[in-house]
PDB file of C-alpha atoms and ligand atoms in Angstrom:
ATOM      1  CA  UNK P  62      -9.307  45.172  -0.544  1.00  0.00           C
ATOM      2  CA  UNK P  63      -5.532  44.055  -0.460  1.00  0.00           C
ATOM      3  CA  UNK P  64      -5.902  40.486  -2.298  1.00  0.00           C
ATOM      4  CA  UNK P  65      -3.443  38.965   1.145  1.00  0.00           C
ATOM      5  CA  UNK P  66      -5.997  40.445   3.200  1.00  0.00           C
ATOM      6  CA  UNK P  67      -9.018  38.550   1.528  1.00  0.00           C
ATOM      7  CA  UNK P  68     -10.759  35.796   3.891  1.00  0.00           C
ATOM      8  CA  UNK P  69      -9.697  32.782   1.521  1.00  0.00           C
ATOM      9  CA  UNK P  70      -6.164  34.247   1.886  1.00  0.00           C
ATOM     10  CA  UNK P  71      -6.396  34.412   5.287  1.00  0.00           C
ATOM     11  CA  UNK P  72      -3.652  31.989   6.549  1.00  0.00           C
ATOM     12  CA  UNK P  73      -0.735  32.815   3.289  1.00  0.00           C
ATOM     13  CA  UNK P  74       2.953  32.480   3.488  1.00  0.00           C
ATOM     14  CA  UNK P  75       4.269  34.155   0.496  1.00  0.00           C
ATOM     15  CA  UNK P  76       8.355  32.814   0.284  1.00  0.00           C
ATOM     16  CA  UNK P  77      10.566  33.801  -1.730  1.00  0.00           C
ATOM     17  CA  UNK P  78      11.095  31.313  -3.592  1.00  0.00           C
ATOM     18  CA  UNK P  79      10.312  27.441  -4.882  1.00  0.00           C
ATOM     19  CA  UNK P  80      12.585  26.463  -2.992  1.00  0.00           C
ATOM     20  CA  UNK P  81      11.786  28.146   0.204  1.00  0.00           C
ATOM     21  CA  UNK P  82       8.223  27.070  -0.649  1.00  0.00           C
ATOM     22  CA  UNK P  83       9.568  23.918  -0.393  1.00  0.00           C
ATOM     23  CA  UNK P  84      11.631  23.522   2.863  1.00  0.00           C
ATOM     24  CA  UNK P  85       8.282  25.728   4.341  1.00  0.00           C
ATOM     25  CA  UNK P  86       6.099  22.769   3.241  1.00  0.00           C
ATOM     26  CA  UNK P  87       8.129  20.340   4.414  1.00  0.00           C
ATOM     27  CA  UNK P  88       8.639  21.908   8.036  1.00  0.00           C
ATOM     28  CA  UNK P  89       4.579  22.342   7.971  1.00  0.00           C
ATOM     29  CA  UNK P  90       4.004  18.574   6.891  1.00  0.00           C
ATOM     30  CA  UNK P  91       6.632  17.291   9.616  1.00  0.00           C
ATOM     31  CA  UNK P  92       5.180  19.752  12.370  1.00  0.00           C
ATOM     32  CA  UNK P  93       1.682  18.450  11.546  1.00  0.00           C
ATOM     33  CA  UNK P  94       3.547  14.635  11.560  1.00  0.00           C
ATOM     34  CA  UNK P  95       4.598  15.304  15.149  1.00  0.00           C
ATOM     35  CA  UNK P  96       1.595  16.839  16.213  1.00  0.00           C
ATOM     36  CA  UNK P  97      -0.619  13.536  15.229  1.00  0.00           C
ATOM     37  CA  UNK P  98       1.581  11.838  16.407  1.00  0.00           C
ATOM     38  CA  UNK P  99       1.936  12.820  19.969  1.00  0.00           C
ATOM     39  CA  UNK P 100      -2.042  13.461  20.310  1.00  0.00           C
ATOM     40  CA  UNK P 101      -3.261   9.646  18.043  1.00  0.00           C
ATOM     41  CA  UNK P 102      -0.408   7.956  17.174  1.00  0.00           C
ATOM     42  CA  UNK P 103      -0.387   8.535  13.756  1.00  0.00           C
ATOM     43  CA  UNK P 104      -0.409  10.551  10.939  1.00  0.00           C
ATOM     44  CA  UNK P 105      -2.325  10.443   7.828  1.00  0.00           C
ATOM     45  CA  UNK P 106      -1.153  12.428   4.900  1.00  0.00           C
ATOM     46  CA  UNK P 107      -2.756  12.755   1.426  1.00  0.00           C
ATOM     47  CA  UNK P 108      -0.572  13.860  -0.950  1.00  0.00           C
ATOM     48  CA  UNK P 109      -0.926  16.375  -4.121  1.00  0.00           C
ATOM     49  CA  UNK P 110       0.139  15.545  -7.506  1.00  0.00           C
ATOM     50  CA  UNK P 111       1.540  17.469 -10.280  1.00  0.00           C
ATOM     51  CA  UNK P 112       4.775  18.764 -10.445  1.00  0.00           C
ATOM     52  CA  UNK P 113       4.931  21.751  -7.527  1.00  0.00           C
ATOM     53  CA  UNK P 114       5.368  19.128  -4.502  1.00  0.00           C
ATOM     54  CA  UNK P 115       8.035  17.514  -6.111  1.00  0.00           C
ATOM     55  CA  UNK P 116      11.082  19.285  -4.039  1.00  0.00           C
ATOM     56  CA  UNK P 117       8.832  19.254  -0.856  1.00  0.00           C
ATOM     57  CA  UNK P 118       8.935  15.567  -1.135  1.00  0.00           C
ATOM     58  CA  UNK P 119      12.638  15.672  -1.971  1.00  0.00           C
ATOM     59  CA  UNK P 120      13.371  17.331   1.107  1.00  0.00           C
ATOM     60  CA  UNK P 121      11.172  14.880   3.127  1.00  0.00           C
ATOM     61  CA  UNK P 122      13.222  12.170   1.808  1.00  0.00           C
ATOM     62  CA  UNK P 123      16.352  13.801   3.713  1.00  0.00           C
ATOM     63  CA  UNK P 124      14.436  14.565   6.948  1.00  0.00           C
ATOM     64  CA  UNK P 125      15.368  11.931   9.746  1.00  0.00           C
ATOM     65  CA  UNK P 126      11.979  11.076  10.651  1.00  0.00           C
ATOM     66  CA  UNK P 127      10.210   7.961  11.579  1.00  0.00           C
ATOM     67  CA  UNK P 128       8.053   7.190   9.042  1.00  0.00           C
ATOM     68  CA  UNK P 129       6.788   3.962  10.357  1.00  0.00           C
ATOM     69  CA  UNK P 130       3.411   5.333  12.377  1.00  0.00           C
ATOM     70  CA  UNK P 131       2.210   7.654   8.913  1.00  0.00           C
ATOM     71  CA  UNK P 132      -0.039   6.511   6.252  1.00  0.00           C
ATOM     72  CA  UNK P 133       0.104   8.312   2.793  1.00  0.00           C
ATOM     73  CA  UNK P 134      -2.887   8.418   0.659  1.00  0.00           C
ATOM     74  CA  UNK P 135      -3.590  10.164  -2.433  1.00  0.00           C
ATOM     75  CA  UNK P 136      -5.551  13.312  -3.481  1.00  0.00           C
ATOM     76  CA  UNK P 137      -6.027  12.387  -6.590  1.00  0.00           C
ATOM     77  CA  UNK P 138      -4.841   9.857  -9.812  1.00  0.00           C
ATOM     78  CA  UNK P 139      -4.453  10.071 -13.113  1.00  0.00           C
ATOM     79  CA  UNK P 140      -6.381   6.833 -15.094  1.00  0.00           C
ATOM     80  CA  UNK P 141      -2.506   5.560 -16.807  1.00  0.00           C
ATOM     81  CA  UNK P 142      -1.460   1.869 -15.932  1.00  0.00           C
ATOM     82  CA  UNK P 143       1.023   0.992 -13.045  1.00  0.00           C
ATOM     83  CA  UNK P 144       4.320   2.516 -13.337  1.00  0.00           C
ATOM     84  CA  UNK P 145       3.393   5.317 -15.841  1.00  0.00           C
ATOM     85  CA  UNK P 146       6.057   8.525 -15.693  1.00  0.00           C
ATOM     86  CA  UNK P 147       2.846  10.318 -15.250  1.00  0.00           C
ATOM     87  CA  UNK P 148       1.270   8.982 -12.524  1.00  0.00           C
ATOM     88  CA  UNK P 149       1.156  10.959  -9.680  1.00  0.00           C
ATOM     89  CA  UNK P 150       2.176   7.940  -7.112  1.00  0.00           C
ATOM     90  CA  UNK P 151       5.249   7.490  -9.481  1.00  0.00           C
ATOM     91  CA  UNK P 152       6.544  11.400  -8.732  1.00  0.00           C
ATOM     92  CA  UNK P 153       5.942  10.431  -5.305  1.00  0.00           C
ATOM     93  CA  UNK P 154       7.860   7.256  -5.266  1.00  0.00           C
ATOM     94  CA  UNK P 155      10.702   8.603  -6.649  1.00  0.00           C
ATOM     95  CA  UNK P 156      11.233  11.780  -4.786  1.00  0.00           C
ATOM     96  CA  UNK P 157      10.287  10.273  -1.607  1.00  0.00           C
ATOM     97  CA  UNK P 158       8.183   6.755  -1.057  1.00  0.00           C
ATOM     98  CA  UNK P 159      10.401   4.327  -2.510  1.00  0.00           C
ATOM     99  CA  UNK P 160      13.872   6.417  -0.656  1.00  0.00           C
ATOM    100  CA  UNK P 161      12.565   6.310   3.228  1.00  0.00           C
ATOM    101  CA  UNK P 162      11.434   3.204   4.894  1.00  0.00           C
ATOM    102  CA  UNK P 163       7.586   4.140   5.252  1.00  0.00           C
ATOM    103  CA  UNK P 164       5.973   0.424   5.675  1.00  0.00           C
ATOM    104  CA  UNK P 165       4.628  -0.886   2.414  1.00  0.00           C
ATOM    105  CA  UNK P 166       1.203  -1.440   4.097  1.00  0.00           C
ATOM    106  CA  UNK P 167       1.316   1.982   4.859  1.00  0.00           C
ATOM    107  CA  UNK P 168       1.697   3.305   0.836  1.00  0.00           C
ATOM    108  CA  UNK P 169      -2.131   3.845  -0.118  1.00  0.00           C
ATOM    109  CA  UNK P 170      -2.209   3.979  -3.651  1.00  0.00           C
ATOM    110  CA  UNK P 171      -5.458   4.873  -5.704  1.00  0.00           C
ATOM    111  CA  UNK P 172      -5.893   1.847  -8.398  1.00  0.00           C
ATOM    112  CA  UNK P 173      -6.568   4.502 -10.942  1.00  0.00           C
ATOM    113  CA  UNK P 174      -5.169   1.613 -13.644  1.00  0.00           C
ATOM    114  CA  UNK P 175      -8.572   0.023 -13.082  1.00  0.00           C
ATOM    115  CA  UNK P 176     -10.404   3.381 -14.934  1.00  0.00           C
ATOM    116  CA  UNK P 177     -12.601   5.836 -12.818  1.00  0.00           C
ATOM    117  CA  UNK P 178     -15.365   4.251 -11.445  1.00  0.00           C
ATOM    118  CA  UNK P 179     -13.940   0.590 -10.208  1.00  0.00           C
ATOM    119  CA  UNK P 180     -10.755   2.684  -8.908  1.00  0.00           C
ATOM    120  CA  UNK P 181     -12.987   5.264  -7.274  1.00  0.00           C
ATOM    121  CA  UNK P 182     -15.284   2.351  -5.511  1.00  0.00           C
ATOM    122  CA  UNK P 183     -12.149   0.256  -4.269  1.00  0.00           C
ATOM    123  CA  UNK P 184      -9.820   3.554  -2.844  1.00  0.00           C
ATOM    124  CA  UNK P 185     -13.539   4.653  -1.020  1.00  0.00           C
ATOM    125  CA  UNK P 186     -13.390   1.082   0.888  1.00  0.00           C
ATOM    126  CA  UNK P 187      -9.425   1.716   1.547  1.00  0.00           C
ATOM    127  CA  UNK P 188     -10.527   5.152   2.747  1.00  0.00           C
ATOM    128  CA  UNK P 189     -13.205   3.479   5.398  1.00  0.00           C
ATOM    129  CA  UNK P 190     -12.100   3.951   9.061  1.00  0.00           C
ATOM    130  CA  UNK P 191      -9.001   6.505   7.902  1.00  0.00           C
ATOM    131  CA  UNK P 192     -10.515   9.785   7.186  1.00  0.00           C
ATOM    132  CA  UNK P 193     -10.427  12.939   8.470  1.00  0.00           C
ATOM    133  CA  UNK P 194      -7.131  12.625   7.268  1.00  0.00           C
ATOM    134  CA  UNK P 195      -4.448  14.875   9.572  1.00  0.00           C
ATOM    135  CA  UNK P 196      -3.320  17.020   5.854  1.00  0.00           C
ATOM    136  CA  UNK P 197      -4.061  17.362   2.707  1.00  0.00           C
ATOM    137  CA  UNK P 198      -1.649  18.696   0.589  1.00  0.00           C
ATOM    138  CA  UNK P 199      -2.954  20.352  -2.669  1.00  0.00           C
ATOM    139  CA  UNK P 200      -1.691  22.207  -5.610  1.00  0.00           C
ATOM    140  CA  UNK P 201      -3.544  24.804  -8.169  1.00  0.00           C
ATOM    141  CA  UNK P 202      -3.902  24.540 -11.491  1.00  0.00           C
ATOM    142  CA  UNK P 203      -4.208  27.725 -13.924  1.00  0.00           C
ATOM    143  CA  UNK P 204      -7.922  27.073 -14.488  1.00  0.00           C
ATOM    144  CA  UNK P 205      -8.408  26.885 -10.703  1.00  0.00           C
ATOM    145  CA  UNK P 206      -9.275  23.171 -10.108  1.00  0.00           C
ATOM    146  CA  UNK P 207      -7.346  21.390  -7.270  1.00  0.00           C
ATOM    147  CA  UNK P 208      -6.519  17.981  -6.903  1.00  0.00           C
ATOM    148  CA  UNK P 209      -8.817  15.964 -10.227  1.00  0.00           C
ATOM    149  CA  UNK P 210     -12.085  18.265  -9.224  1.00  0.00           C
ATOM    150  CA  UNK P 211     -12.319  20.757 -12.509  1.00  0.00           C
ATOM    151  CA  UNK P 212     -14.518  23.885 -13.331  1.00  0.00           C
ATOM    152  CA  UNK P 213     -17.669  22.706 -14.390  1.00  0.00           C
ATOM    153  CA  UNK P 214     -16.886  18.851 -13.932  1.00  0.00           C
ATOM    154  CA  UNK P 215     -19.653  16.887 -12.403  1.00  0.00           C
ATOM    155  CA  UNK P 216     -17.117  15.294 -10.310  1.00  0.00           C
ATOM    156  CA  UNK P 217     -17.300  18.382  -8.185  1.00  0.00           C
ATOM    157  CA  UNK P 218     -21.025  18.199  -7.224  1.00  0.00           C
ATOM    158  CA  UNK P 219     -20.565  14.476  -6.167  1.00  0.00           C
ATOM    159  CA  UNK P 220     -20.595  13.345  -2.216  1.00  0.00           C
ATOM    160  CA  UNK P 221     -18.790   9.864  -2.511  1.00  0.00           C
ATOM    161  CA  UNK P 222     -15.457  10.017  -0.142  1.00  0.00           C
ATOM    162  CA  UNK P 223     -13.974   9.082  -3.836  1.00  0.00           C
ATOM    163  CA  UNK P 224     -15.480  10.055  -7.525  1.00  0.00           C
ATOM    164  CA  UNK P 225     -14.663   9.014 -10.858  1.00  0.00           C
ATOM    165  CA  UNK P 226     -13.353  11.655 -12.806  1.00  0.00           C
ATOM    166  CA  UNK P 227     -14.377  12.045 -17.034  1.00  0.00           C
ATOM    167  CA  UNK P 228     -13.593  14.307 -19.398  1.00  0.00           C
ATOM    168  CA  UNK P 229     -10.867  16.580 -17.709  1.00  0.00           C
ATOM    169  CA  UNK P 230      -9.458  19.293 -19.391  1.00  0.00           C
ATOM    170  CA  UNK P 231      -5.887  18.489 -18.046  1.00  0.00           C
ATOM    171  CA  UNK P 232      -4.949  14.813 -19.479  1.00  0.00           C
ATOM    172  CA  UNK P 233      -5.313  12.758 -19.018  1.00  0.00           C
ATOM    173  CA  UNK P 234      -9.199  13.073 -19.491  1.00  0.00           C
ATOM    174  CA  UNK P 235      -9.816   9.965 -17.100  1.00  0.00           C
ATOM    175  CA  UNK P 236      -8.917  10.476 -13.228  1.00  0.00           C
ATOM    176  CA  UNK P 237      -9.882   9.775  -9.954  1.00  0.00           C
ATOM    177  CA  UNK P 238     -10.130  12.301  -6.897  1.00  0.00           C
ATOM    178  CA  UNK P 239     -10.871  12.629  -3.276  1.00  0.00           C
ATOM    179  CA  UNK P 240     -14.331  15.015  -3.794  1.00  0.00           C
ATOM    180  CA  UNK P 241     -14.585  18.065  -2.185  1.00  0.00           C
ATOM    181  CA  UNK P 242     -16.563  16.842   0.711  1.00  0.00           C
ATOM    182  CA  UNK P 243     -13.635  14.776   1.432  1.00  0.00           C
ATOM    183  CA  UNK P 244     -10.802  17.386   1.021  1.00  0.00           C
ATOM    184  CA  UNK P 245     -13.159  19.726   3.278  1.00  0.00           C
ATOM    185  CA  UNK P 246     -12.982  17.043   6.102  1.00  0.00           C
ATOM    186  CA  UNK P 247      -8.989  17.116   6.372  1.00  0.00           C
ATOM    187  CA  UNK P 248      -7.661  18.662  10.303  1.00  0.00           C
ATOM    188  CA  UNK P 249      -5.790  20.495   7.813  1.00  0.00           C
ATOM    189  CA  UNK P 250      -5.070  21.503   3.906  1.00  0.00           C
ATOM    190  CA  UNK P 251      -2.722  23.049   2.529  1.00  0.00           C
ATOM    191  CA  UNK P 252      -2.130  23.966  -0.695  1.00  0.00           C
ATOM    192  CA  UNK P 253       1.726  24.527  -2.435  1.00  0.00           C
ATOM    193  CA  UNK P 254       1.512  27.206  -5.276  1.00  0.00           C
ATOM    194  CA  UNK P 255       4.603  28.184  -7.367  1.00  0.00           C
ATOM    195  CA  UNK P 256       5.544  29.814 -10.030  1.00  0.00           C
ATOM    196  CA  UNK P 257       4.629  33.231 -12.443  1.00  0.00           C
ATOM    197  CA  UNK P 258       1.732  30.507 -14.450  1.00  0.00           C
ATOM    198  CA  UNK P 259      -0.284  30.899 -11.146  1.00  0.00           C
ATOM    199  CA  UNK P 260      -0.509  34.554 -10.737  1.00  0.00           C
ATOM    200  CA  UNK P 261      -3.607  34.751 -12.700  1.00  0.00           C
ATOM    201  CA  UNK P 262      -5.372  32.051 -11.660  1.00  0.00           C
ATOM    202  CA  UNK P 263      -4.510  33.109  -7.307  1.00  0.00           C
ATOM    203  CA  UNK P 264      -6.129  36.676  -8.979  1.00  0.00           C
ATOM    204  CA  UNK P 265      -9.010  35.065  -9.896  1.00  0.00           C
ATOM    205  CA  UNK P 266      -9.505  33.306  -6.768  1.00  0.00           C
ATOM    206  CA  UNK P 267     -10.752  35.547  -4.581  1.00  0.00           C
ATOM    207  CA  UNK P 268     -13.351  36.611  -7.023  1.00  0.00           C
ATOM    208  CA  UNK P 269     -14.829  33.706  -8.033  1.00  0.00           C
ATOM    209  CA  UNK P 270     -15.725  31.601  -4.847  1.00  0.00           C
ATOM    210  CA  UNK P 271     -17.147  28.618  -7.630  1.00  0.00           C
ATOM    211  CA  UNK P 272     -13.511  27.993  -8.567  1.00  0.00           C
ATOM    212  CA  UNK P 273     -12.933  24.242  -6.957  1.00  0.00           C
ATOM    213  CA  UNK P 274     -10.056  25.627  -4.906  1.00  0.00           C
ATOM    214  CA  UNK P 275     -12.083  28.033  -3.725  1.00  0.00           C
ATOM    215  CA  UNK P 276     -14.297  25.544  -2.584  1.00  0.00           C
ATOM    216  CA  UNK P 277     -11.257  24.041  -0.432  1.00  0.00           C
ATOM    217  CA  UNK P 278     -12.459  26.109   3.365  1.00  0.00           C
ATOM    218  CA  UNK P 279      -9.927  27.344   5.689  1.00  0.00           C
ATOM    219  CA  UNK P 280      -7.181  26.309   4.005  1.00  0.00           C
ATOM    220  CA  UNK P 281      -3.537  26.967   4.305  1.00  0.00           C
ATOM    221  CA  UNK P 282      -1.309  28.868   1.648  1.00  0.00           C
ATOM    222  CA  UNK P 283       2.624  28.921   0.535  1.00  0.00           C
ATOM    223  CA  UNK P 284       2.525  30.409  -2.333  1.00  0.00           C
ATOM    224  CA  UNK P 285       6.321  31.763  -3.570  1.00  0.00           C
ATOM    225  CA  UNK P 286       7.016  35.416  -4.881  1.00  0.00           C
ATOM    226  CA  UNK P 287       6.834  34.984  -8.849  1.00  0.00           C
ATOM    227  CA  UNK P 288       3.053  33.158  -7.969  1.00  0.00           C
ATOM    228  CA  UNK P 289       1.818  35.960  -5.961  1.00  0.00           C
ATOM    229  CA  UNK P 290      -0.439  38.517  -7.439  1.00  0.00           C
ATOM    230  CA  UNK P 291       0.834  40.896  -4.996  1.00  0.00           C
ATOM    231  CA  UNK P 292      -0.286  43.579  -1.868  1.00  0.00           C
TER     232      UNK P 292
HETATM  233  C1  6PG E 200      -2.579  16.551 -11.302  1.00  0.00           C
HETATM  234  C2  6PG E 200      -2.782  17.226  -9.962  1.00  0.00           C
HETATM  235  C3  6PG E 200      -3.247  18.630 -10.154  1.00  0.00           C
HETATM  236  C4  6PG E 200      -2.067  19.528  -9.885  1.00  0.00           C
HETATM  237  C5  6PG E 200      -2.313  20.914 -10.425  1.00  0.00           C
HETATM  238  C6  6PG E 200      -1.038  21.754 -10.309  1.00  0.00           C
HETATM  239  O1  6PG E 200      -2.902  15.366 -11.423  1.00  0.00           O
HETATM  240  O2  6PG E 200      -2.091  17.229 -12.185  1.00  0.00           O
HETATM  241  O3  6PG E 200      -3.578  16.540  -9.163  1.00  0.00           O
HETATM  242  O4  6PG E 200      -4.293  19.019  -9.323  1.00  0.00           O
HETATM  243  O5  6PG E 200      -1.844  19.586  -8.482  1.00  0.00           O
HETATM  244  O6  6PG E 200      -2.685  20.791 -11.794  1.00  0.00           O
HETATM  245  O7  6PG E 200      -0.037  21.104 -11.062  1.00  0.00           O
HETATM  246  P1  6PG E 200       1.467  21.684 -11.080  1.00  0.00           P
HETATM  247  O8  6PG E 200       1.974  21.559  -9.671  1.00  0.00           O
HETATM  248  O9  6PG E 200       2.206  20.775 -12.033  1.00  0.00           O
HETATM  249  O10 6PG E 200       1.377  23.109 -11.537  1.00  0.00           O
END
């Protein structure tokens, strides 16, 4: 079977590029914006870390948009004190947060400085009253794990709203994620993929439904050309 036409693929946007990939992600995440808007008033967002979303959030720094009515939350946090280069709320700030006038109060960052398990307990109280979120925005690392949930990690078998990550094979080794019960809940999630790095890994997908992102149901897909396994 034709990998596109495989159920977890089921809803993919292959682009030509990263940079398509990220104007397409950036039109999705303002559509759904509007959408939640019009139909509750707001729009919650949870945001994916690494380095993919970067331009996505670069280009939603230039979009005229009133940001005023969305919360942003986090998928996941890497256990590094305030301010780290490495954080993933830091990449966010600077391509986007800290350029548009989104209300402080409405900036939910995970305390991940506070280690796994205090940071997990106190984002699962911020969390109370605001989930399903509207989106989820993910990414895919080469081993297959998506947000801070990792092959074989016992953070994936966990049902808080928010687990304490140990031990990750992608430092830093302390984290904290939204579990996969959580992710699951979102209206909608969509995960950014780019880059020739990924091909194996979108491959494997398919194949092994145990892979955390494969764990991620009826999710949404850009993936751009050099990512894409192919047919
Ligand atoms: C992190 C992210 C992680 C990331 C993937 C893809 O903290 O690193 O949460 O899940 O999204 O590893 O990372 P890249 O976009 O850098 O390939």
């Amino acid at each position: 079977m034709k990998t596109s036409k495989l159920p977890i693929f089921s809803r993919l946007e292959v682009c030509p590029d990263a940079e398509t990939l990220a104007a397409a992600a950036a039109q999705r995440i303002l559509a759904a914006a509007q959408d939640a808007l019009a139909q509750r008033g707001r729009f919650s967002l949870a945001l994916a870390g690494g380095s993919t979303p970067r331009r996505c959030y670069e280009r939603l720094r230039q979009a005229a948009f009133d940001w005023s009515r969305v919360d942003v939350y986090f998928g996941d946090e890497r256990c590094l004190p305030v301010a780290h280069p490495d954080r993933n709320d830091v990449m966010a700030a600077d391509a986007w947060l800290d350029r548009v006038p989104l209300p402080a109060a409405n900036r939910h960052v995970i305390p991940a400085e506070r280690g796994p398990e205090a940071a997990a307990q106190a984002y699962a109280g911020a969390l109370a009253g605001a989930l399903p979120f509207d989106l989820v925005l993910l990414g895919l690392g080469e081993d297959g794990h998506t947000a801070s949930l990792f092959p074989g990690n016992e953070a994936l078998g966990r049902t808080e709203a928010v687990v304490p990550v140990f031990r990750a094979p992608k430092p830093p080794a302390e984290r904290v994620s939204l579990s996969l019960d959580t992710l699951n809940s979102a209206r909608r999630k969509l995960f950014l993929v780019s880059g020739a790095g990924k091909r194996d890994i979108l491959a494997r997908l398919a194949a092994d439904p145990a892979l955390p992102a494969a764990r991620i149901h009826g999710a949404e897909w850009l993936v751009d050309r050099d990512a894409w396994p192919g047919a």
